Amino acid sequence: MINYTERITLLMRDVVRRTPQLSFIDLSDVLVFGRFGRSEAEGAFATCHCLTLPESEPGYFFWRDRDTGELTRRSEWFVTKSPVVRLGPKTIKYLISFVLPRFCDQSLERSRKAEFYPGAPVWIAKLDTIFHELYHIDPGETGIRRVVRADGSDSLRSHGPRFYEDVSAMVNAYLASTPDPALYDFLQHDFTGLNERFGGVVATTFRNFPSFPQRYMEPLDLPAADGSVRVEPVKPPSQPVHYTERDLHVRQFTDDKTRRLRGHHAA
Ligand SMILES: [Zn+2]
């Protein structure tokens, strides 16, 4: 079977080596993992998740009476924090998730990217996505390049047309640098083709699949200013906030589900 996230990681190493704008990226700071999403469903193909966003300022939620506008209740104070992912001695700074099998079936056809790649084979859309997610890594280490949502993930609205142009220029320059086709050949197959050729598609996932490390709220022991308003506790995080290599599982992805492969160590 083909380990899809491993193949993407190997390709990324070559990409950052050959692409001056991405050469600041140390891929040992980055972990690539798989999420599930059907090919025919709408949704993202991949996402860059930043784990270095600082703890938020203290805040709270509040509720007002719809008629009087009066404060009726509020939550306790909390901060929003990034989970910690450590592989051996290394703290991971970015996660890049690929949605499988959807990403395997991404195509330039009917894509807004098509205008940047006239006459290119349809699978270039996938190479473009890989560059796109790497381009979100901020050289200033402040998070996600351009805008970021509060949960640390990247929003479709976080990039203007220049972002897409920059990415396509990098992709075209990479291909013109004559990389070894063995590194990107696997992108030429759609999901059916991959299964025929390799007998299955597996990927690194987190133990709490389909969840994964995400920003969470941590309550603060601060008094609520107005003693007369009811204070609701903040929901404790429902997912782990610390992860290590022991939390990585290899799963096989099929058209409509995934299953864990035991005895396979995730890279
Ligand atoms: Zn993006």
Short mmCIF file of C-alpha atoms and ligand atoms in Angstrom, two decimals:
data_model
loop_
_atom_site.label_atom_id
_atom_site.label_comp_id
_atom_site.label_asym_id
_atom_site.label_seq_id
_atom_site.Cartn_x
_atom_site.Cartn_y
_atom_site.Cartn_z
CA MET A 1 0.00 0.00 0.00
CA ILE A 2 1.11 3.55 -0.53
CA ASN A 3 1.72 5.68 2.56
CA TYR A 4 0.30 8.88 1.19
CA THR A 5 1.35 11.27 3.96
CA GLU A 6 4.90 9.87 3.85
CA ARG A 7 5.05 10.43 0.08
CA ILE A 8 3.80 14.00 0.48
CA THR A 9 6.44 14.63 3.16
CA LEU A 10 9.23 13.34 0.89
CA LEU A 11 7.97 15.52 -1.95
CA MET A 12 7.81 18.53 0.40
CA ARG A 13 11.49 18.04 1.29
CA ASP A 14 12.41 18.36 -2.36
CA VAL A 15 10.03 21.30 -2.80
CA VAL A 16 11.55 23.37 0.01
CA ARG A 17 15.07 22.51 -1.23
CA ARG A 18 14.31 23.80 -4.72
CA THR A 19 12.04 26.73 -3.89
CA PRO A 20 13.85 29.81 -2.55
CA GLN A 21 10.67 31.36 -1.11
CA LEU A 22 10.08 28.20 0.98
CA SER A 23 13.68 27.37 1.84
CA PHE A 24 13.32 28.78 5.38
CA ILE A 25 10.98 25.90 6.25
CA ASP A 26 12.48 23.15 8.40
CA LEU A 27 10.28 20.15 7.67
CA SER A 28 11.15 18.55 11.00
CA ASP A 29 8.90 21.30 12.43
CA VAL A 30 6.01 20.08 10.27
CA LEU A 31 3.84 16.97 10.56
CA VAL A 32 1.65 15.84 7.67
CA PHE A 33 -1.45 13.82 8.56
CA GLY A 34 -4.65 12.54 6.97
CA ARG A 35 -8.25 13.50 7.64
CA PHE A 36 -11.24 11.81 6.07
CA GLY A 37 -13.46 13.47 3.46
CA ARG A 38 -15.40 12.01 0.57
CA SER A 39 -14.39 13.00 -2.93
CA GLU A 40 -17.88 14.02 -3.98
CA ALA A 41 -18.51 16.17 -0.90
CA GLU A 42 -17.70 19.87 -0.77
CA GLY A 43 -14.89 20.96 1.49
CA ALA A 44 -11.20 21.65 1.88
CA PHE A 45 -8.55 19.50 0.22
CA ALA A 46 -5.87 20.37 2.77
CA THR A 47 -5.29 22.73 5.69
CA CYS A 48 -2.28 24.25 7.42
CA HIS A 49 -2.71 24.29 11.21
CA CYS A 50 -0.37 26.46 13.24
CA LEU A 51 0.65 25.22 16.70
CA THR A 52 2.80 28.24 17.61
CA LEU A 53 0.02 30.80 17.98
CA PRO A 54 0.44 32.39 21.39
CA GLU A 55 -2.08 31.97 24.16
CA SER A 56 -4.98 34.38 23.61
CA GLU A 57 -5.80 37.32 25.86
CA PRO A 58 -8.21 36.34 28.64
CA GLY A 59 -11.82 36.52 27.52
CA TYR A 60 -15.30 35.25 28.28
CA PHE A 61 -18.60 34.60 26.55
CA PHE A 62 -21.73 36.45 27.57
CA TRP A 63 -25.44 36.33 26.90
CA ARG A 64 -27.85 39.27 26.84
CA ASP A 65 -31.58 39.40 27.24
CA ARG A 66 -33.02 39.83 23.75
CA ASP A 67 -35.55 42.48 24.84
CA THR A 68 -33.80 44.48 27.54
CA GLY A 69 -30.20 44.00 26.33
CA GLU A 70 -29.26 43.26 29.90
CA LEU A 71 -26.41 40.87 30.67
CA THR A 72 -28.06 37.63 31.83
CA ARG A 73 -25.12 35.27 32.23
CA ARG A 74 -21.48 34.95 31.30
CA SER A 75 -18.82 32.26 31.16
CA GLU A 76 -15.86 32.10 33.47
CA TRP A 77 -12.67 33.72 32.17
CA PHE A 78 -10.62 31.59 29.79
CA VAL A 79 -7.63 31.70 27.45
CA THR A 80 -7.39 29.87 24.13
CA LYS A 81 -4.24 27.77 23.76
CA SER A 82 -2.54 25.59 21.18
CA PRO A 83 -2.10 21.89 21.92
CA VAL A 84 1.46 20.57 22.14
CA VAL A 85 2.67 17.91 19.70
CA ARG A 86 6.10 16.45 20.48
CA LEU A 87 7.86 13.83 18.39
CA GLY A 88 10.83 12.66 20.42
CA PRO A 89 12.64 15.81 21.55
CA LYS A 90 11.07 17.92 18.81
CA THR A 91 8.07 20.20 19.27
CA ILE A 92 6.03 20.38 16.09
CA LYS A 93 5.16 23.90 14.91
CA TYR A 94 2.79 23.18 12.05
CA LEU A 95 0.43 20.40 11.09
CA ILE A 96 -0.63 20.07 7.48
CA SER A 97 -3.67 17.87 6.94
CA PHE A 98 -4.74 16.32 3.66
CA VAL A 99 -8.34 15.25 3.28
CA LEU A 100 -8.51 11.74 1.85
CA PRO A 101 -9.72 10.47 -0.52
CA ARG A 102 -10.88 13.95 -1.65
CA PHE A 103 -7.39 15.34 -2.18
CA CYS A 104 -6.39 12.33 -4.32
CA ASP A 105 -9.25 13.21 -6.68
CA GLN A 106 -8.51 16.94 -6.87
CA SER A 107 -8.28 18.05 -10.47
CA LEU A 108 -7.68 21.26 -12.39
CA GLU A 109 -11.02 20.70 -14.14
CA ARG A 110 -13.70 23.04 -12.83
CA SER A 111 -11.10 24.60 -10.53
CA ARG A 112 -10.38 28.30 -10.09
CA LYS A 113 -6.72 27.33 -10.35
CA ALA A 114 -7.07 26.26 -13.99
CA GLU A 115 -6.34 29.77 -15.31
CA PHE A 116 -2.86 29.63 -13.75
CA TYR A 117 -1.93 26.38 -15.51
CA PRO A 118 -3.00 26.54 -19.15
CA GLY A 119 -2.49 23.18 -20.85
CA ALA A 120 -1.15 21.51 -17.69
CA PRO A 121 -2.19 17.96 -16.69
CA VAL A 122 -5.13 17.95 -14.27
CA TRP A 123 -3.14 16.50 -11.32
CA ILE A 124 -1.08 19.73 -11.11
CA ALA A 125 -3.94 20.96 -8.90
CA LYS A 126 -2.62 18.61 -6.18
CA LEU A 127 0.94 19.87 -6.47
CA ASP A 128 -0.45 23.40 -6.29
CA THR A 129 -2.28 22.52 -3.05
CA ILE A 130 0.92 21.15 -1.49
CA PHE A 131 2.76 24.38 -2.29
CA HIS A 132 -0.23 26.40 -1.12
CA GLU A 133 -0.19 24.84 2.35
CA LEU A 134 3.59 25.25 2.69
CA TYR A 135 3.24 28.89 1.65
CA HIS A 136 0.97 29.44 4.65
CA ILE A 137 3.93 28.82 6.97
CA ASP A 138 4.98 32.25 8.09
CA PRO A 139 8.70 33.09 7.82
CA GLY A 140 8.18 35.46 10.78
CA GLU A 141 7.03 32.46 12.87
CA THR A 142 3.98 34.44 13.95
CA GLY A 143 1.48 31.88 12.75
CA ILE A 144 -0.18 31.50 9.39
CA ARG A 145 0.91 33.80 6.59
CA ARG A 146 -1.72 36.51 5.97
CA VAL A 147 -4.83 36.10 8.05
CA VAL A 148 -5.68 33.37 10.48
CA ARG A 149 -8.91 32.27 12.13
CA ALA A 150 -9.11 32.18 15.90
CA ASP A 151 -8.86 28.38 15.93
CA GLY A 152 -5.45 28.44 14.23
CA SER A 153 -6.68 27.04 10.93
CA ASP A 154 -6.58 28.79 7.62
CA SER A 155 -9.63 30.35 6.07
CA LEU A 156 -10.52 30.43 2.39
CA ARG A 157 -10.84 34.17 2.77
CA SER A 158 -7.35 34.50 4.19
CA HIS A 159 -5.73 34.99 0.81
CA GLY A 160 -6.26 37.35 -2.05
CA PRO A 161 -5.53 36.62 -5.71
CA ARG A 162 -1.84 37.34 -5.21
CA PHE A 163 -1.53 34.29 -3.00
CA TYR A 164 -2.72 32.02 -5.82
CA GLU A 165 -0.43 33.73 -8.34
CA ASP A 166 2.60 33.37 -6.07
CA VAL A 167 1.83 29.69 -5.54
CA SER A 168 1.45 28.92 -9.24
CA ALA A 169 4.70 30.76 -10.02
CA MET A 170 6.50 28.59 -7.45
CA VAL A 171 4.93 25.40 -8.84
CA ASN A 172 5.94 26.26 -12.39
CA ALA A 173 9.49 27.16 -11.31
CA TYR A 174 9.73 23.87 -9.40
CA LEU A 175 8.69 21.81 -12.41
CA ALA A 176 11.10 23.79 -14.62
CA SER A 177 13.93 22.83 -12.23
CA THR A 178 13.51 19.22 -13.47
CA PRO A 179 12.86 17.44 -10.16
CA ASP A 180 12.97 13.63 -10.09
CA PRO A 181 9.53 12.54 -11.38
CA ALA A 182 9.63 9.59 -8.95
CA LEU A 183 8.96 12.15 -6.20
CA TYR A 184 5.69 13.45 -7.61
CA ASP A 185 4.53 10.55 -9.82
CA PHE A 186 2.03 9.41 -7.19
CA LEU A 187 0.06 12.64 -7.66
CA GLN A 188 -0.81 11.59 -11.20
CA HIS A 189 -3.18 8.88 -9.94
CA ASP A 190 -6.68 9.54 -8.66
CA PHE A 191 -7.93 7.53 -5.68
CA THR A 192 -9.18 4.60 -7.78
CA GLY A 193 -5.89 4.57 -9.67
CA LEU A 194 -3.86 4.56 -6.44
CA ASN A 195 -5.80 1.58 -5.11
CA GLU A 196 -5.33 -0.33 -8.35
CA ARG A 197 -1.64 0.42 -8.46
CA PHE A 198 -0.67 0.11 -4.79
CA GLY A 199 -3.39 -2.08 -3.32
CA GLY A 200 -4.48 0.56 -0.83
CA VAL A 201 -3.86 4.04 0.55
CA VAL A 202 -2.69 4.61 4.13
CA ALA A 203 -1.86 7.78 6.02
CA THR A 204 -0.65 9.00 9.38
CA THR A 205 -3.53 10.01 11.65
CA PHE A 206 -3.91 10.90 15.32
CA ARG A 207 -5.11 8.35 17.87
CA ASN A 208 -8.27 10.41 18.48
CA PHE A 209 -9.21 10.22 14.78
CA PRO A 210 -11.29 11.74 13.26
CA SER A 211 -10.20 14.49 15.65
CA PHE A 212 -6.68 15.91 15.78
CA PRO A 213 -4.79 18.53 17.81
CA GLN A 214 -6.87 21.70 17.95
CA ARG A 215 -6.92 24.98 19.91
CA TYR A 216 -8.79 24.69 23.19
CA MET A 217 -10.08 26.88 26.01
CA GLU A 218 -8.54 26.74 29.44
CA PRO A 219 -10.41 28.35 32.36
CA LEU A 220 -8.67 31.08 34.38
CA ASP A 221 -9.16 31.57 38.06
CA LEU A 222 -10.21 35.23 37.82
CA PRO A 223 -13.22 36.74 39.59
CA ALA A 224 -16.15 37.82 37.42
CA ALA A 225 -16.48 41.59 37.81
CA ASP A 226 -20.23 41.67 38.25
CA GLY A 227 -21.23 39.36 41.07
CA SER A 228 -24.93 39.47 40.22
CA VAL A 229 -24.63 37.70 36.87
CA ARG A 230 -24.68 33.91 36.71
CA VAL A 231 -21.28 32.48 35.67
CA GLU A 232 -21.18 29.33 33.56
CA PRO A 233 -18.12 27.07 33.58
CA VAL A 234 -16.13 26.72 30.36
CA LYS A 235 -16.41 23.27 28.79
CA PRO A 236 -13.27 21.28 29.52
CA PRO A 237 -11.37 20.24 26.36
CA SER A 238 -12.91 17.06 24.94
CA GLN A 239 -9.68 16.05 23.21
CA PRO A 240 -6.10 15.59 24.45
CA VAL A 241 -3.97 18.73 24.68
CA HIS A 242 -0.62 16.89 24.54
CA TYR A 243 0.43 14.47 21.83
CA THR A 244 3.54 12.38 21.16
CA GLU A 245 4.58 9.79 18.57
CA ARG A 246 2.55 7.26 20.57
CA ASP A 247 -0.57 9.16 19.50
CA LEU A 248 0.09 8.60 15.81
CA HIS A 249 -1.70 5.77 14.05
CA VAL A 250 -1.58 4.55 10.49
CA ARG A 251 -5.02 4.21 8.95
CA GLN A 252 -6.14 2.87 5.61
CA PHE A 253 -8.53 5.14 3.74
CA THR A 254 -11.25 3.86 1.41
CA ASP A 255 -13.97 5.71 -0.49
CA ASP A 256 -16.30 5.89 2.47
CA LYS A 257 -14.39 4.98 5.62
CA THR A 258 -11.04 4.35 7.31
CA ARG A 259 -9.63 1.59 9.49
CA ARG A 260 -6.64 1.47 11.76
CA LEU A 261 -3.72 -0.74 10.73
CA ARG A 262 -2.10 -2.29 13.77
CA GLY A 263 1.60 -2.97 13.82
CA HIS A 264 2.25 -0.07 11.46
CA HIS A 265 4.32 2.68 12.95
CA ALA A 266 3.49 6.15 11.81
CA ALA A 267 6.41 8.21 10.62
ZN ZN B 1 -4.96 28.57 2.08
#
